[in-house]
CSV table of C-alpha atoms and ligand atoms in Angstrom, one decimal:
chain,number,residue,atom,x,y,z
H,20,UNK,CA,-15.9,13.8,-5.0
H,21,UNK,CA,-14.3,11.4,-2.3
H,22,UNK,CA,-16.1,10.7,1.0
H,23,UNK,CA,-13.8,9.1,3.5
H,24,UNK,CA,-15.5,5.8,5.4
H,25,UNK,CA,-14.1,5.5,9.2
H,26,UNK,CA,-14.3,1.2,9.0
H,27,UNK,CA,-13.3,-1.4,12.0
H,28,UNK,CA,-10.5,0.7,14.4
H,29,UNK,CA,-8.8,1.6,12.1
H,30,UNK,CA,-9.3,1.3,8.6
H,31,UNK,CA,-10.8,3.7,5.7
H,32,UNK,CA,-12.8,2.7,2.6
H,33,UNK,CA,-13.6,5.3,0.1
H,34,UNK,CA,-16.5,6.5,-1.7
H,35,UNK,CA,-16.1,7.9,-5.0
H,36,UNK,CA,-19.3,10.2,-6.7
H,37,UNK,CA,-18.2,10.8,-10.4
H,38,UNK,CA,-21.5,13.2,-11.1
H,39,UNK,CA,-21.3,13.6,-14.9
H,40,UNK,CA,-22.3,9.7,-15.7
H,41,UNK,CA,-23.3,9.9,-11.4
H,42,UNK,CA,-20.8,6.4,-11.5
H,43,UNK,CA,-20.1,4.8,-8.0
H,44,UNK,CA,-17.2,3.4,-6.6
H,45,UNK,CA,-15.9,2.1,-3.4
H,46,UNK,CA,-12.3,1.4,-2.8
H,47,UNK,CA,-11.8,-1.3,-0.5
H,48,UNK,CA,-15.0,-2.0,1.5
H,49,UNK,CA,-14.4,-3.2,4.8
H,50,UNK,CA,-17.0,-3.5,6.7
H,51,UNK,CA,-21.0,-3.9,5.3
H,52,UNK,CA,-22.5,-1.3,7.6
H,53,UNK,CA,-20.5,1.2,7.8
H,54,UNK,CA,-19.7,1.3,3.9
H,55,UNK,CA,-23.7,0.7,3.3
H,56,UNK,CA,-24.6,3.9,5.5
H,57,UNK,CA,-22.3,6.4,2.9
H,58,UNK,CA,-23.1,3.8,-0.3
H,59,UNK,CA,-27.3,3.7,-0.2
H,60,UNK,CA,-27.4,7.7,-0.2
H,61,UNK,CA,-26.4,7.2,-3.4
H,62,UNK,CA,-28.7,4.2,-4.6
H,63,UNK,CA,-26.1,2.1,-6.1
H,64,UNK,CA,-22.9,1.1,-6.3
H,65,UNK,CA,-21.5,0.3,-9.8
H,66,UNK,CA,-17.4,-0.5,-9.1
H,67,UNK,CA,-15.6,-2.3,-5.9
H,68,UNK,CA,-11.9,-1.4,-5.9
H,69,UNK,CA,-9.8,-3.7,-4.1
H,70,UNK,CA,-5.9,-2.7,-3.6
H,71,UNK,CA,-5.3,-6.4,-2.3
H,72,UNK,CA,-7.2,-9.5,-0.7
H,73,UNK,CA,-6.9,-8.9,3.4
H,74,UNK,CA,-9.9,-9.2,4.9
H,75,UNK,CA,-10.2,-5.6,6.3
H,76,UNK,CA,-10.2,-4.2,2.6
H,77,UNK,CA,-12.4,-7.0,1.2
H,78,UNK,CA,-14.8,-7.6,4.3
H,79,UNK,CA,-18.2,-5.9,2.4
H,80,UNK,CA,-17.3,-7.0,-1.2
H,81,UNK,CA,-19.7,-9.8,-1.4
H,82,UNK,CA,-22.6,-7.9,0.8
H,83,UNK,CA,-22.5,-4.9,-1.3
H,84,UNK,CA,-22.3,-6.6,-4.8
H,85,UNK,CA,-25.5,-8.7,-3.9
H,86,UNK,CA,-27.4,-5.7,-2.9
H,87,UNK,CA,-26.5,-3.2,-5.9
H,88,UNK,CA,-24.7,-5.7,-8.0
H,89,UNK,CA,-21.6,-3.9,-8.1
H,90,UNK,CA,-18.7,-5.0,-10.6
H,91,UNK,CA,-15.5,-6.0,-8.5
H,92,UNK,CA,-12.4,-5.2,-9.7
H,93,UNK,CA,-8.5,-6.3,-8.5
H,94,UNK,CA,-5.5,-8.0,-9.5
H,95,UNK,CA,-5.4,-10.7,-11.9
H,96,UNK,CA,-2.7,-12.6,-9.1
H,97,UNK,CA,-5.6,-11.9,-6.5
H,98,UNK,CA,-7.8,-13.7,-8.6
H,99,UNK,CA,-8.3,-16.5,-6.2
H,100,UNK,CA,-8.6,-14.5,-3.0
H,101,UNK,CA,-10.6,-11.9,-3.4
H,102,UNK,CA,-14.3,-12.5,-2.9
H,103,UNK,CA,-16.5,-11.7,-5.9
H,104,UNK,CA,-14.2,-10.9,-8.1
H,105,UNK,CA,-15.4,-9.5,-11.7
H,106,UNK,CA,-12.5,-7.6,-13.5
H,107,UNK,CA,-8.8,-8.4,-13.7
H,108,UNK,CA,-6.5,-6.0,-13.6
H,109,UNK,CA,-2.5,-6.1,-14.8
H,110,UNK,CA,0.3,-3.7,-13.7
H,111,UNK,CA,-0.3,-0.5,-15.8
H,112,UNK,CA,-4.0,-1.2,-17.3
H,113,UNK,CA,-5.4,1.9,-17.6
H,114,UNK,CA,-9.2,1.2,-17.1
H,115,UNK,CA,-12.1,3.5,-16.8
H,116,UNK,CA,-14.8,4.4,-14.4
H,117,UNK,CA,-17.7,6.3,-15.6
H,118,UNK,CA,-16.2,9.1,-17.1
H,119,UNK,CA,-12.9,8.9,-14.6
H,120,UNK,CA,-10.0,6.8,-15.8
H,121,UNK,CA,-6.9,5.0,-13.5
H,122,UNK,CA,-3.8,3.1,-13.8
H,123,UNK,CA,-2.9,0.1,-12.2
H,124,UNK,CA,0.8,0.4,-10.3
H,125,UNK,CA,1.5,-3.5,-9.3
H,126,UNK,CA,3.1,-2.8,-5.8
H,127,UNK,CA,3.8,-6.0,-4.4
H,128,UNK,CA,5.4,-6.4,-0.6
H,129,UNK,CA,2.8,-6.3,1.7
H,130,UNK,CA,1.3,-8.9,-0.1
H,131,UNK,CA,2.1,-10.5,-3.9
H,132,UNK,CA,-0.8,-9.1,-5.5
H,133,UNK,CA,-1.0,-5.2,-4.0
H,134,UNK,CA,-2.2,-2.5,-6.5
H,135,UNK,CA,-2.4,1.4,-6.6
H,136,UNK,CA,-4.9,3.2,-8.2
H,137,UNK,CA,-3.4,5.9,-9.5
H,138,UNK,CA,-6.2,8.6,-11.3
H,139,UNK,CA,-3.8,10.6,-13.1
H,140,UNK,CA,-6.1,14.0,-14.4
H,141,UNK,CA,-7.3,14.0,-10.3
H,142,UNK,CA,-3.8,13.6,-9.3
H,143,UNK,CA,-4.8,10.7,-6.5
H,144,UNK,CA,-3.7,7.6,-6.1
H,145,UNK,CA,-5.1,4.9,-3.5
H,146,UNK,CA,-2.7,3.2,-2.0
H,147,UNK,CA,-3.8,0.3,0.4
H,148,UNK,CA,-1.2,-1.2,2.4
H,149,UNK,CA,1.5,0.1,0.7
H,150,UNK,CA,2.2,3.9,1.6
H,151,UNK,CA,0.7,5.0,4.4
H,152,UNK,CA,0.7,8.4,6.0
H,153,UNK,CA,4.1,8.5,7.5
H,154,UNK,CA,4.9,5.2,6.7
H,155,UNK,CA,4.4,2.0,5.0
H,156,UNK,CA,3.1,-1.4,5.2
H,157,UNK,CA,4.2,-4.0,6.6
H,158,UNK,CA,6.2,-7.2,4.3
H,159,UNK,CA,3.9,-10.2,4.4
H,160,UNK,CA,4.2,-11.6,1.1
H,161,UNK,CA,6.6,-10.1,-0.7
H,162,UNK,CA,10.5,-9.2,0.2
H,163,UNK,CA,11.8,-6.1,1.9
H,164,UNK,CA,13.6,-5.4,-2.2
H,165,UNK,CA,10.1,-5.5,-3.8
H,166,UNK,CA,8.5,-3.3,-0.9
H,167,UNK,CA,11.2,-1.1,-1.5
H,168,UNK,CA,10.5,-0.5,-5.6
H,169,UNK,CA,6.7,-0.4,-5.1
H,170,UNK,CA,7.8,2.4,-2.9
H,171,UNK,CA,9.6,3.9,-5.7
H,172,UNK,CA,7.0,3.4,-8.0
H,173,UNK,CA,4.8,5.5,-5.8
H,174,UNK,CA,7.5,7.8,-5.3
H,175,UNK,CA,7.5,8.7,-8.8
H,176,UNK,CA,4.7,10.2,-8.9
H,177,UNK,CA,3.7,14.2,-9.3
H,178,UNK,CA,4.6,15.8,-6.1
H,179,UNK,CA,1.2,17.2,-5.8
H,180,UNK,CA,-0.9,14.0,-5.9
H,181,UNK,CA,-2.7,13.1,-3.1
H,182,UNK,CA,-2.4,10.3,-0.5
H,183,UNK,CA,-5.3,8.1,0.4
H,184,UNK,CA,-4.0,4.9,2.1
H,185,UNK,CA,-6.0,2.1,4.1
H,186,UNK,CA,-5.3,2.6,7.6
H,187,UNK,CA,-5.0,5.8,10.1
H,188,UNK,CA,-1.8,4.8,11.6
H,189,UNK,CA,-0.4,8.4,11.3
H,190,UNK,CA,0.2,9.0,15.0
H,191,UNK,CA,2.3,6.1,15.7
H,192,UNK,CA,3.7,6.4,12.8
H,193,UNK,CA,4.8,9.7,13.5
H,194,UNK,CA,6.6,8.8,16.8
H,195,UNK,CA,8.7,6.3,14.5
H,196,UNK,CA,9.6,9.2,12.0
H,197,UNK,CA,10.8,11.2,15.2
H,198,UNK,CA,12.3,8.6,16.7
H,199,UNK,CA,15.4,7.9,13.6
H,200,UNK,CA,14.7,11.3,12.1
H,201,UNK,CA,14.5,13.8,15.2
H,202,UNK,CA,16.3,16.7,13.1
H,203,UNK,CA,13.6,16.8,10.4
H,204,UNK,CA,12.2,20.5,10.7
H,205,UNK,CA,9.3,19.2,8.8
H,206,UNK,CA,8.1,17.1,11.0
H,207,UNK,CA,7.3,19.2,13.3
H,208,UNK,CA,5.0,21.4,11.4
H,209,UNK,CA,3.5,18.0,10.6
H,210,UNK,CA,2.6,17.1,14.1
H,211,UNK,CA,0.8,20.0,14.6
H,212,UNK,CA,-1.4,19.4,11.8
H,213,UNK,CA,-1.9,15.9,12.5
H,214,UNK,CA,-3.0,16.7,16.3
H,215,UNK,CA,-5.3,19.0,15.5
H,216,UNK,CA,-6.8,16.6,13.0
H,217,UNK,CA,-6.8,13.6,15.2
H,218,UNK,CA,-8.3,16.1,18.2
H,219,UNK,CA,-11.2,17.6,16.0
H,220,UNK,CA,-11.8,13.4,14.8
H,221,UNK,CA,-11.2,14.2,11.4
H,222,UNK,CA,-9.0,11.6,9.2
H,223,UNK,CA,-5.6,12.7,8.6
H,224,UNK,CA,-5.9,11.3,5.5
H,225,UNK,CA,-5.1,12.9,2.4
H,226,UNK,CA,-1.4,13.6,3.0
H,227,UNK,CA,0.4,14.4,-0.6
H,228,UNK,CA,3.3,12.7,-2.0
H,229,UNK,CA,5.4,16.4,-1.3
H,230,UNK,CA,4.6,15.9,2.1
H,231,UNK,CA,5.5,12.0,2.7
H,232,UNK,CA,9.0,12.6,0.9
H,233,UNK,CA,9.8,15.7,3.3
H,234,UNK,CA,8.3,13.2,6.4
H,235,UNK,CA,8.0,9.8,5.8
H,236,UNK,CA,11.1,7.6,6.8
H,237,UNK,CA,10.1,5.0,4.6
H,238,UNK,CA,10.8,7.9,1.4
H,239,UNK,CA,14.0,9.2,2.9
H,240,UNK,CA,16.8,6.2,2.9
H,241,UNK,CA,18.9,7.8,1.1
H,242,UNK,CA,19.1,10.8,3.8
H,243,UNK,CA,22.6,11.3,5.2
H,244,UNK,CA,21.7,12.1,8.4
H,245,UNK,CA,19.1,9.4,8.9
H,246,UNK,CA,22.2,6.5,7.2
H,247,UNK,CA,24.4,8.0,10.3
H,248,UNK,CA,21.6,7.9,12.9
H,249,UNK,CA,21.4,4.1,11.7
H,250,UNK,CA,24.8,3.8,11.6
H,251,UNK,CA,24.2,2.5,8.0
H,252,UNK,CA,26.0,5.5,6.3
H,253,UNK,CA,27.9,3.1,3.6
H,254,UNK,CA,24.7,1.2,3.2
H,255,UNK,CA,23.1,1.0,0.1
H,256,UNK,CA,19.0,2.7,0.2
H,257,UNK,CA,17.3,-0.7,0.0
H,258,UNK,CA,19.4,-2.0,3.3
H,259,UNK,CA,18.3,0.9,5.2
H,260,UNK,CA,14.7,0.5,4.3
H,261,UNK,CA,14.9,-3.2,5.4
H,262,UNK,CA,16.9,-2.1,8.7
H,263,UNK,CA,13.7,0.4,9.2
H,264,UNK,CA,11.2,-1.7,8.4
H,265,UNK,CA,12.3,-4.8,10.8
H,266,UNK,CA,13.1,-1.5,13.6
H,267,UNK,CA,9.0,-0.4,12.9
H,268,UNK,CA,7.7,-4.0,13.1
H,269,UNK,CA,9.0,-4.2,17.0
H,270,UNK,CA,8.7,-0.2,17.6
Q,24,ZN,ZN1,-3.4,-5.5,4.4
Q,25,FE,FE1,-5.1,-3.4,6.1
């Protein structure tokens, strides 16, 4: 069971309740109170997932593991910036939680040492700062090529696996999607749902990959119409994601 944590303006942590072994987990705990509120229901908090070491994903790491003394886990390359941490983690451990089990997909871009975890019998992957609803994050770190294949990475996935990202940017990020890809039929049924989401205050998180690769720009640069709407049509798909991603950064 997943209970979605509103955090800061913006941002969602995670709770994860695996019942059998009753395991606790949090994936990227922003902000102490908030995360504490869902967390102390519960009466622990064995795991801390961190997807990578910005502050509004690590903010209640060191809080939280004082009070239940939670194990911290993140990326080995992180091991210097994130606060607290226990565990390292390399692209494509497979490392269990109680009785769940994820992979580790190294997705660098946004910054060198982003992670995915990828729960592969639940079919969910948590993606951070890399995929979002609708679009992606933004390159600090990394370059525009890497961002690109973390993307991919993601990509591959099964269709049916569901979304949870770091941030509720899905409106704006919407308006971008119209805005180079205003033929998309899907879209539309899209911003329906996401209105009446955003309108009721419910997350419009989970989206599913099958969704994002019918919607999301950031999936689609190899989409004719979108190459001629660029006026990138002999481009290859990597130049058209950077040409997107530097048109989003000032959108
Ligand atoms: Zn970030
Ligand atoms: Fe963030």
């Amino acid at each position: 069971m997943i209970e979605i944590i509103p955090c800061l303006s913006d941002n969602y942590s995670y709770l994860i309740h695996e019942k059998i072994s009753n395991t606790v987990t949090i994936v990227d705990p922003s902000e102490f109170k908030a995360c504490d509120e869902v967390v102390k229901k519960y009466k622990k908090l064995n795991f801390i997932l961190n997807t990578h070491h910005h502050a509004d994903h690590v903010g209640a790491n060191l809080e939280l593991k004082k009070k239940y003394n939670s194990k911290i886990l993140g990326s080995n390359i992180d091991k210097d910036r994130i606060p607290g941490i226990d565990i390292l983690l390399i692209e494509n451990q497979k490392q269990k939680i109680g009785n769940l089990e994820f992979e580790v997909i190294f997705v660098p871009g946004h910054t060198k040492g982003h992670i995915a975890f990828f729960f592969s019998k639940e079919k969910i992957v948590f993606t951070g700062d890399t995929l979002f609803s609708l679009g992606c994050g933004r390159v600090f770190e990394g370059t525009h090529e890497e961002m690109f294949n973390s993307l991919n990475k993601i990509k591959k996935l099964p269709p049916d696996t569901k979304i949870y990202c770091g941030h509720e940017y899905t409106e704006s990020n919407f308006n971008f999607c119209l805005a180079y890809d205003p033929k998309n039929i899907f879209l539309k049924d899209k911003k329906i749902d996401i209105q009446k989401k955003l309108e009721s205050n419910q997350p419009t998180i989970p989206s599913t990959l099958s969704q994002e690769i019918k919607t999301n720009i950031f999936l689609r640069c190899n989409d004719p119409q979108i190459k001629h709407t660029l006026g990138l049509k002999d481009s290859s798909e990597v130049e058209v994601f950077s040409k997107l991603r530097d048109l989003k950064d000032s959108f």
